PDB file of C-alpha atoms in Angstrom:
ATOM      1  CA  ASP A 190       0.011  40.839   7.529  1.00 75.00           C
ATOM      2  CA  ILE A 191      -1.266  41.925   3.910  1.00 80.00           C
ATOM      3  CA  LYS A 192      -3.561  44.565   5.932  1.00 85.00           C
ATOM      4  CA  ALA A 193      -0.547  45.332   8.101  1.00 86.00           C
ATOM      5  CA  VAL A 194       1.257  45.834   4.847  1.00 84.00           C
ATOM      6  CA  GLU A 195      -0.722  48.640   3.320  1.00 86.00           C
ATOM      7  CA  LYS A 196      -2.138  50.488   6.322  1.00 88.00           C
ATOM      8  CA  TRP A 197       1.861  50.874   6.591  1.00 86.00           C
ATOM      9  CA  LEU A 198       2.056  52.462   3.324  1.00 86.00           C
ATOM     10  CA  THR A 199      -1.211  54.695   3.285  1.00 89.00           C
ATOM     11  CA  LEU A 200      -0.077  56.295   6.550  1.00 88.00           C
ATOM     12  CA  SER A 201       3.688  56.358   4.757  1.00 87.00           C
ATOM     13  CA  LYS A 202       2.586  58.269   1.866  1.00 88.00           C
ATOM     14  CA  ALA A 203       0.432  60.687   3.936  1.00 88.00           C
ATOM     15  CA  GLU A 204       3.531  61.434   6.289  1.00 88.00           C
ATOM     16  CA  ARG A 205       5.544  62.058   2.981  1.00 87.00           C
ATOM     17  CA  LYS A 206       3.087  63.937   1.296  1.00 88.00           C
ATOM     18  CA  GLU A 207       2.883  66.532   4.751  1.00 87.00           C
ATOM     19  CA  MET A 208       6.250  66.957   4.549  1.00 86.00           C
ATOM     20  CA  THR A 209       6.602  67.819   0.776  1.00 85.00           C
ATOM     21  CA  LEU A 210       3.940  70.430   1.291  1.00 87.00           C
ATOM     22  CA  LEU A 211       6.028  71.979   4.921  1.00 82.00           C
ATOM     23  CA  ALA A 212       9.620  71.568   2.513  1.00 81.00           C
ATOM     24  CA  THR A 213       7.934  73.563  -0.922  1.00 83.00           C
ATOM     25  CA  LYS A 214       6.315  75.675   1.872  1.00 80.00           C
ATOM     26  CA  ALA A 215       9.619  77.159   3.734  1.00 78.00           C
ATOM     27  CA  ASN A 216      11.154  77.098   0.029  1.00 78.00           C
ATOM     28  CA  GLU A 217       8.837  79.434  -1.133  1.00 80.00           C
ATOM     29  CA  ILE A 218       8.498  81.736   1.540  1.00 77.00           C
ATOM     30  CA  ASP A 219      11.039  84.726   0.482  1.00 74.00           C
ATOM     31  CA  TRP A 220      12.369  86.249   3.917  1.00 69.00           C
ATOM     32  CA  SER A 221      14.004  89.386   2.767  1.00 66.00           C
ATOM     33  CA  ALA A 222      11.085  90.151   0.800  1.00 68.00           C
ATOM     34  CA  ASP A 223       8.786  89.773   3.742  1.00 69.00           C
ATOM     35  CA  MET A 224      10.873  91.727   5.655  1.00 63.00           C
ATOM     36  CA  LEU A 225      10.735  94.359   3.451  1.00 65.00           C
ATOM     37  CA  THR A 226       7.354  94.529   3.054  1.00 64.00           C
ATOM     38  CA  LYS A 227       6.568  94.865   6.791  1.00 70.00           C
ATOM     39  CA  ILE A 228       8.949  96.661   8.442  1.00 71.00           C
ATOM     40  CA  PRO A 229      10.024 100.167   6.287  1.00 73.00           C
ATOM     41  CA  ALA A 230      12.492 100.431   8.015  1.00 74.00           C
ATOM     42  CA  PHE A 231      14.718  97.486   7.500  1.00 77.00           C
ATOM     43  CA  ILE A 232      16.798  98.627   4.670  1.00 76.00           C
ATOM     44  CA  ASP A 233      18.255 101.574   6.687  1.00 78.00           C
ATOM     45  CA  VAL A 234      18.976  99.321   9.367  1.00 80.00           C
ATOM     46  CA  ASP A 235      20.415  97.001   7.099  1.00 77.00           C
ATOM     47  CA  ALA A 236      22.592  98.736   5.103  1.00 78.00           C
ATOM     48  CA  VAL A 237      23.883 100.899   8.744  1.00 80.00           C
ATOM     49  CA  ILE A 238      24.678  97.126  10.345  1.00 79.00           C
ATOM     50  CA  LYS A 239      26.963  96.027   6.900  1.00 78.00           C
ATOM     51  CA  GLU A 240      28.477  99.132   7.156  1.00 79.00           C
ATOM     52  CA  LYS A 241      28.794 100.114  10.740  1.00 79.00           C
ATOM     53  CA  GLY A 242      28.032  97.021  12.522  1.00 79.00           C
ATOM     54  CA  VAL A 243      24.914  96.753  15.237  1.00 76.00           C
ATOM     55  CA  SER A 244      26.794  99.027  17.465  1.00 76.00           C
ATOM     56  CA  ALA A 245      25.683 101.819  14.982  1.00 77.00           C
ATOM     57  CA  VAL A 246      22.846 101.373  15.229  1.00 77.00           C
ATOM     58  CA  HIS A 247      20.658 103.610  17.355  1.00 74.00           C
ATOM     59  CA  ALA A 248      19.390 102.459  20.831  1.00 76.00           C
ATOM     60  CA  LYS A 249      15.330 102.771  19.448  1.00 76.00           C
ATOM     61  CA  GLU A 250      15.923 101.062  16.670  1.00 77.00           C
ATOM     62  CA  GLN A 251      17.509  97.519  18.028  1.00 80.00           C
ATOM     63  CA  TRP A 252      14.568  96.136  18.309  1.00 79.00           C
ATOM     64  CA  VAL A 253      14.519  95.715  13.992  1.00 78.00           C
ATOM     65  CA  VAL A 254      17.948  94.329  14.588  1.00 80.00           C
ATOM     66  CA  GLU A 255      16.854  91.464  17.081  1.00 82.00           C
ATOM     67  CA  LEU A 256      14.143  91.150  14.840  1.00 79.00           C
ATOM     68  CA  ILE A 257      16.337  90.280  11.521  1.00 80.00           C
ATOM     69  CA  ASN A 258      18.480  88.211  13.509  1.00 81.00           C
ATOM     70  CA  VAL A 259      15.464  85.618  15.405  1.00 84.00           C
ATOM     71  CA  LYS A 260      14.254  85.846  11.063  1.00 81.00           C
ATOM     72  CA  ARG A 261      18.011  84.821   9.923  1.00 81.00           C
ATOM     73  CA  ALA A 262      17.923  82.504  12.479  1.00 85.00           C
ATOM     74  CA  ILE A 263      14.197  81.219  11.259  1.00 84.00           C
ATOM     75  CA  ALA A 264      15.556  81.085   7.335  1.00 80.00           C
ATOM     76  CA  SER A 265      18.736  79.129   8.107  1.00 84.00           C
ATOM     77  CA  LYS A 266      16.617  76.835  10.321  1.00 85.00           C
ATOM     78  CA  ASP A 267      14.131  76.388   7.401  1.00 81.00           C
ATOM     79  CA  LYS A 268      16.590  75.490   4.922  1.00 83.00           C
ATOM     80  CA  ASP A 269      18.050  72.592   7.216  1.00 86.00           C
ATOM     81  CA  LEU A 270      14.972  71.401   7.751  1.00 83.00           C
ATOM     82  CA  CYS A 271      14.043  71.321   3.845  1.00 83.00           C
ATOM     83  CA  ALA A 272      16.878  69.626   3.196  1.00 86.00           C
ATOM     84  CA  VAL A 273      16.253  66.688   5.722  1.00 87.00           C
ATOM     85  CA  VAL A 274      12.324  66.815   4.384  1.00 86.00           C
ATOM     86  CA  ASP A 275      14.138  65.793   0.719  1.00 86.00           C
ATOM     87  CA  GLU A 276      16.394  63.686   2.096  1.00 88.00           C
ATOM     88  CA  THR A 277      13.476  61.718   4.428  1.00 87.00           C
ATOM     89  CA  VAL A 278      11.197  61.970   1.083  1.00 87.00           C
ATOM     90  CA  VAL A 279      13.607  60.455  -0.781  1.00 88.00           C
ATOM     91  CA  ILE A 280      14.080  57.595   1.710  1.00 89.00           C
ATOM     92  CA  ALA A 281      10.687  56.985   1.796  1.00 88.00           C
ATOM     93  CA  LYS A 282       9.920  56.983  -1.601  1.00 88.00           C
ATOM     94  CA  LYS A 283      13.060  54.088  -1.268  1.00 89.00           C
ATOM     95  CA  GLU A 284      11.348  52.476   1.202  1.00 89.00           C
ATOM     96  CA  GLU A 285       7.714  52.405  -0.137  1.00 88.00           C
ATOM     97  CA  ALA A 286       8.661  51.672  -3.207  1.00 89.00           C
ATOM     98  CA  LYS A 287      10.356  48.132  -1.181  1.00 89.00           C
ATOM     99  CA  VAL A 288       6.962  47.342   0.655  1.00 89.00           C
ATOM    100  CA  SER A 289       4.957  47.952  -2.382  1.00 88.00           C
ATOM    101  CA  SER A 290       6.609  45.065  -4.157  1.00 89.00           C
ATOM    102  CA  CYS A 291       6.563  43.185  -1.303  1.00 88.00           C
ATOM    103  CA  LEU A 292       3.125  43.881  -0.965  1.00 87.00           C
ATOM    104  CA  ASP A 293       2.986  42.969  -5.142  1.00 89.00           C
ATOM    105  CA  LYS A 294       4.419  38.996  -4.196  1.00 89.00           C
ATOM    106  CA  LEU A 295       2.149  38.359  -0.807  1.00 88.00           C
ATOM    107  CA  LYS A 296      -1.148  39.647  -2.734  1.00 88.00           C
ATOM    108  CA  ALA A 297       0.425  37.460  -6.032  1.00 89.00           C
ATOM    109  CA  SER A 298       1.048  34.371  -3.045  1.00 90.00           C
ATOM    110  CA  LYS A 299      -2.252  35.027  -2.593  1.00 88.00           C
ATOM    111  CA  GLU A 300      -4.052  34.579  -5.280  1.00 89.00           C
ATOM    112  CA  GLU A 301      -2.236  31.516  -6.020  1.00 90.00           C
ATOM    113  CA  VAL A 302      -2.993  29.835  -2.775  1.00 90.00           C
ATOM    114  CA  ILE A 303      -6.472  30.903  -3.635  1.00 91.00           C
ATOM    115  CA  ASN A 304      -6.734  29.464  -7.196  1.00 91.00           C
ATOM    116  CA  THR A 305      -5.012  26.074  -6.167  1.00 92.00           C
ATOM    117  CA  LEU A 306      -7.437  26.209  -3.226  1.00 91.00           C
ATOM    118  CA  ARG A 307     -10.287  26.399  -5.514  1.00 91.00           C
ATOM    119  CA  ILE A 308      -8.961  23.598  -8.387  1.00 92.00           C
ATOM    120  CA  ILE A 309      -8.334  21.542  -5.709  1.00 91.00           C
ATOM    121  CA  ASP A 310     -12.207  21.926  -4.139  1.00 90.00           C
ATOM    122  CA  ARG A 311     -13.564  21.474  -7.637  1.00 88.00           C
ATOM    123  CA  GLU A 312     -11.646  18.681  -8.404  1.00 88.00           C
ATOM    124  CA  GLU A 313     -12.206  16.301  -5.295  1.00 87.00           C
ATOM    125  CA  ALA A 314     -16.130  17.851  -5.854  1.00 86.00           C
ATOM    126  CA  LYS A 315     -15.751  16.681  -9.345  1.00 85.00           C
ATOM    127  CA  ALA A 316     -14.334  13.095  -7.549  1.00 85.00           C
ATOM    128  CA  VAL A 317     -16.846  13.133  -5.053  1.00 83.00           C
ATOM    129  CA  ARG A 318     -19.945  13.485  -7.928  1.00 80.00           C
ATOM    130  CA  ASN A 319     -17.888  10.260  -9.982  1.00 80.00           C
ATOM    131  CA  GLY A 320     -17.634   7.820  -6.756  1.00 71.00           C
ATOM    132  CA  LYS A 321     -13.752   8.202  -7.230  1.00 57.00           C
ATOM    133  CA  PRO A 322     -11.263   9.903  -4.682  1.00 52.00           C
ATOM    134  CA  TYR A 323      -9.226  12.625  -5.682  1.00 47.00           C
ATOM    135  CA  LEU A 324      -5.435  12.153  -7.119  1.00 49.00           C
ATOM    136  CA  ASP A 325      -2.975  14.536  -8.030  1.00 50.00           C
ATOM    137  CA  GLU A 326      -1.593  14.149 -11.200  1.00 50.00           C
ATOM    138  CA  SER A 327       1.402  12.523 -10.577  1.00 54.00           C
ATOM    139  CA  ALA A 328       0.219  10.420  -7.968  1.00 54.00           C
ATOM    140  CA  ALA A 329      -2.782   9.529 -10.718  1.00 54.00           C
ATOM    141  CA  THR A 330       0.561   8.214 -12.645  1.00 55.00           C
ATOM    142  CA  SER A 331       2.214   6.429 -10.038  1.00 60.00           C
ATOM    143  CA  GLY A 332      -0.521   5.137  -9.047  1.00 58.00           C
ATOM    144  CA  ALA A 333      -1.445   3.353 -12.765  1.00 57.00           C
ATOM    145  CA  ALA A 334       1.954   1.973 -12.647  1.00 57.00           C
ATOM    146  CA  ALA A 335       1.818   0.035  -9.835  1.00 58.00           C
ATOM    147  CA  THR A 336      -1.786  -1.516 -10.821  1.00 62.00           C
ATOM    148  CA  ALA A 337      -0.121  -1.899 -14.141  1.00 56.00           C
ATOM    149  CA  ALA A 338       2.740  -3.671 -12.056  1.00 54.00           C
ATOM    150  CA  ALA A 339       0.406  -5.404  -9.326  1.00 54.00           C
ATOM    151  CA  ALA A 340      -1.627  -6.946 -12.802  1.00 51.00           C
ATOM    152  CA  VAL A 341       1.461  -8.426 -14.321  1.00 48.00           C
ATOM    153  CA  GLN A 342       2.350 -10.190 -10.695  1.00 51.00           C
ATOM    154  CA  SER A 343      -0.787 -11.141 -10.324  1.00 49.00           C
ATOM    155  CA  ASN A 344      -1.049 -12.474 -13.723  1.00 49.00           C
ATOM    156  CA  ARG A 345       1.868 -14.219 -13.188  1.00 48.00           C
ATOM    157  CA  LYS A 346       1.574 -15.386 -10.075  1.00 47.00           C
ATOM    158  CA  PRO A 347      -1.331 -18.098 -10.573  1.00 49.00           C
ATOM    159  CA  ARG A 348       0.942 -20.494 -12.918  1.00 50.00           C
ATOM    160  CA  ASN A 349       4.200 -20.151 -10.191  1.00 48.00           C
ATOM    161  CA  SER A 350       1.647 -21.188  -7.452  1.00 45.00           C
ATOM    162  CA  GLN A 351      -0.019 -24.183  -9.801  1.00 47.00           C
ATOM    163  CA  ASN A 352       3.389 -25.344 -10.928  1.00 48.00           C
ATOM    164  CA  ARG A 353       4.505 -25.418  -6.546  1.00 49.00           C
ATOM    165  CA  ALA A 354       1.993 -27.448  -6.094  1.00 45.00           C
ATOM    166  CA  THR A 355       1.654 -29.694  -8.621  1.00 46.00           C
ATOM    167  CA  GLU A 356       5.880 -29.988  -7.448  1.00 46.00           C
ATOM    168  CA  LEU A 357       4.280 -30.471  -3.692  1.00 45.00           C
ATOM    169  CA  VAL A 358       2.498 -33.229  -4.554  1.00 45.00           C
ATOM    170  CA  VAL A 359       4.284 -34.857  -6.832  1.00 46.00           C
ATOM    171  CA  SER A 360       7.219 -34.941  -4.637  1.00 47.00           C
ATOM    172  CA  GLU A 361       4.605 -35.916  -1.554  1.00 48.00           C
ATOM    173  CA  PRO A 362       5.481 -39.575  -0.436  1.00 49.00           C
ATOM    174  CA  THR A 363       2.160 -42.109  -0.442  1.00 53.00           C
ATOM    175  CA  ILE A 364       0.131 -42.275   2.308  1.00 53.00           C
ATOM    176  CA  PRO A 365       0.013 -46.126   3.678  1.00 51.00           C
ATOM    177  CA  GLU A 366      -3.677 -47.605   3.795  1.00 52.00           C
ATOM    178  CA  GLU A 367      -5.346 -46.963   7.221  1.00 50.00           C
ATOM    179  CA  PRO A 368      -4.869 -51.053   9.245  1.00 48.00           C
ATOM    180  CA  SER A 369      -8.894 -50.800   9.517  1.00 47.00           C
ATOM    181  CA  ALA A 370      -9.452 -50.347   6.240  1.00 45.00           C
ATOM    182  CA  SER A 371      -7.352 -53.254   5.222  1.00 46.00           C
ATOM    183  CA  ILE A 372      -8.402 -55.601   8.429  1.00 46.00           C
ATOM    184  CA  SER A 373     -12.190 -55.496   7.197  1.00 46.00           C
ATOM    185  CA  GLU A 374     -10.653 -56.814   4.001  1.00 48.00           C
ATOM    186  CA  GLY A 375      -9.288 -59.576   5.075  1.00 48.00           C
ATOM    187  CA  ASP A 376     -12.550 -60.544   7.185  1.00 48.00           C
ATOM    188  CA  GLU A 377     -14.458 -59.729   4.393  1.00 48.00           C
ATOM    189  CA  ALA A 378     -11.834 -61.940   2.189  1.00 46.00           C
ATOM    190  CA  ALA A 379     -12.045 -64.951   5.058  1.00 48.00           C
ATOM    191  CA  ALA A 380     -15.903 -65.017   4.817  1.00 48.00           C
ATOM    192  CA  GLU A 381     -16.205 -65.239   0.788  1.00 49.00           C
ATOM    193  CA  GLN A 382     -13.098 -67.895   0.645  1.00 50.00           C
ATOM    194  CA  PRO A 383     -14.131 -71.310   2.798  1.00 49.00           C
ATOM    195  CA  THR A 384     -11.761 -73.309   5.403  1.00 48.00           C
ATOM    196  CA  THR A 385      -9.605 -76.154   4.663  1.00 47.00           C
ATOM    197  CA  ALA A 386     -11.658 -78.131   7.044  1.00 45.00           C
ATOM    198  CA  ASP A 387     -15.017 -76.844   6.205  1.00 50.00           C
ATOM    199  CA  SER A 388     -13.102 -78.343   2.467  1.00 48.00           C
ATOM    200  CA  GLU A 389     -12.109 -81.576   3.540  1.00 47.00           C
ATOM    201  CA  ALA A 390     -15.790 -82.321   5.537  1.00 47.00           C
ATOM    202  CA  ALA A 391     -17.242 -81.831   2.551  1.00 47.00           C
ATOM    203  CA  ALA A 392     -15.297 -83.982   0.496  1.00 45.00           C
ATOM    204  CA  VAL A 393     -15.783 -86.452   2.173  1.00 45.00           C
ATOM    205  CA  PRO A 394     -19.230 -87.272   2.396  1.00 45.00           C
ATOM    206  CA  ALA A 395     -18.857 -87.023  -1.646  1.00 43.00           C
ATOM    207  CA  LYS A 396     -16.793 -90.044  -1.398  1.00 44.00           C
ATOM    208  CA  ASN A 397     -19.004 -92.149   1.121  1.00 44.00           C
ATOM    209  CA  ASN A 398     -21.792 -91.241  -1.304  1.00 46.00           C
ATOM    210  CA  THR A 399     -20.476 -92.850  -4.518  1.00 45.00           C
ATOM    211  CA  PRO A 400     -22.645 -94.862  -5.985  1.00 45.00           C
ATOM    212  CA  SER A 401     -20.037 -97.199  -7.781  1.00 47.00           C
ATOM    213  CA  ALA A 402     -18.885 -99.688  -4.325  1.00 45.00           C
ATOM    214  CA  VAL A 403     -22.334 -99.879  -2.288  1.00 46.00           C
ATOM    215  CA  PRO A 404     -24.179-101.210  -5.829  1.00 49.00           C
ATOM    216  CA  ARG A 405     -21.154-103.620  -7.078  1.00 51.00           C
ATOM    217  CA  GLU A 406     -21.174-105.420  -2.921  1.00 47.00           C
ATOM    218  CA  GLN A 407     -25.064-105.831  -3.382  1.00 49.00           C
ATOM    219  CA  SER A 408     -25.101-107.175  -7.193  1.00 48.00           C
ATOM    220  CA  THR A 409     -22.615-109.542  -5.444  1.00 48.00           C
ATOM    221  CA  VAL A 410     -24.916-110.566  -2.933  1.00 44.00           C
ATOM    222  CA  VAL A 411     -27.724-111.144  -4.571  1.00 44.00           C
ATOM    223  CA  GLU A 412     -26.065-113.408  -7.151  1.00 48.00           C
ATOM    224  CA  MET A 413     -24.737-115.518  -4.779  1.00 50.00           C
ATOM    225  CA  THR A 414     -28.016-116.086  -2.738  1.00 46.00           C
ATOM    226  CA  LEU A 415     -29.231-116.990  -6.246  1.00 46.00           C
TER     227      LEU A 415
END
């Protein structure tokens, strides 16, 4: 989380400043000068300790010896603390640099994501206004290629289908006529053509009605009577 990292950096910088200030104050303290200014007998007691040792100091001045020992112990502790503080400050600076670089990367990635979302929203808004769905550039190119291929295939399909249809039509056998139609046509033909009996019946009266046979007999009879 960016906020948590920023908070950690703020706290680390504050602690590092406090440690640096403490180390600076500890380094600025001059214990010898402080003792000399506040304890006038320090020089004499220190000279006696260096020449004859602690046992040579008078009993009434033993408190000065104890104070000197405490001050020296504190001074050594301060030196050790200053060394530790210096090392800690160096390490803290390195860690802060690493965390700061990570924070910069996080901010950059976040800004990139935000910009990408803005672009997508803007393109979607344009697509909605134009009445077209939003498509990515790669998707648009692939879609255009697919539509072109589909158009070519669609242009070829009707020809193949027509050829196949013609082939199927040619190869199909002829369907025989229905018997009902043939029967009806036969009835009509029979109705139109007369039968042989009708033709003979029609022929007989024709023979009987010939004018040549009857008039000749009548004429002979008439001649005989005359």
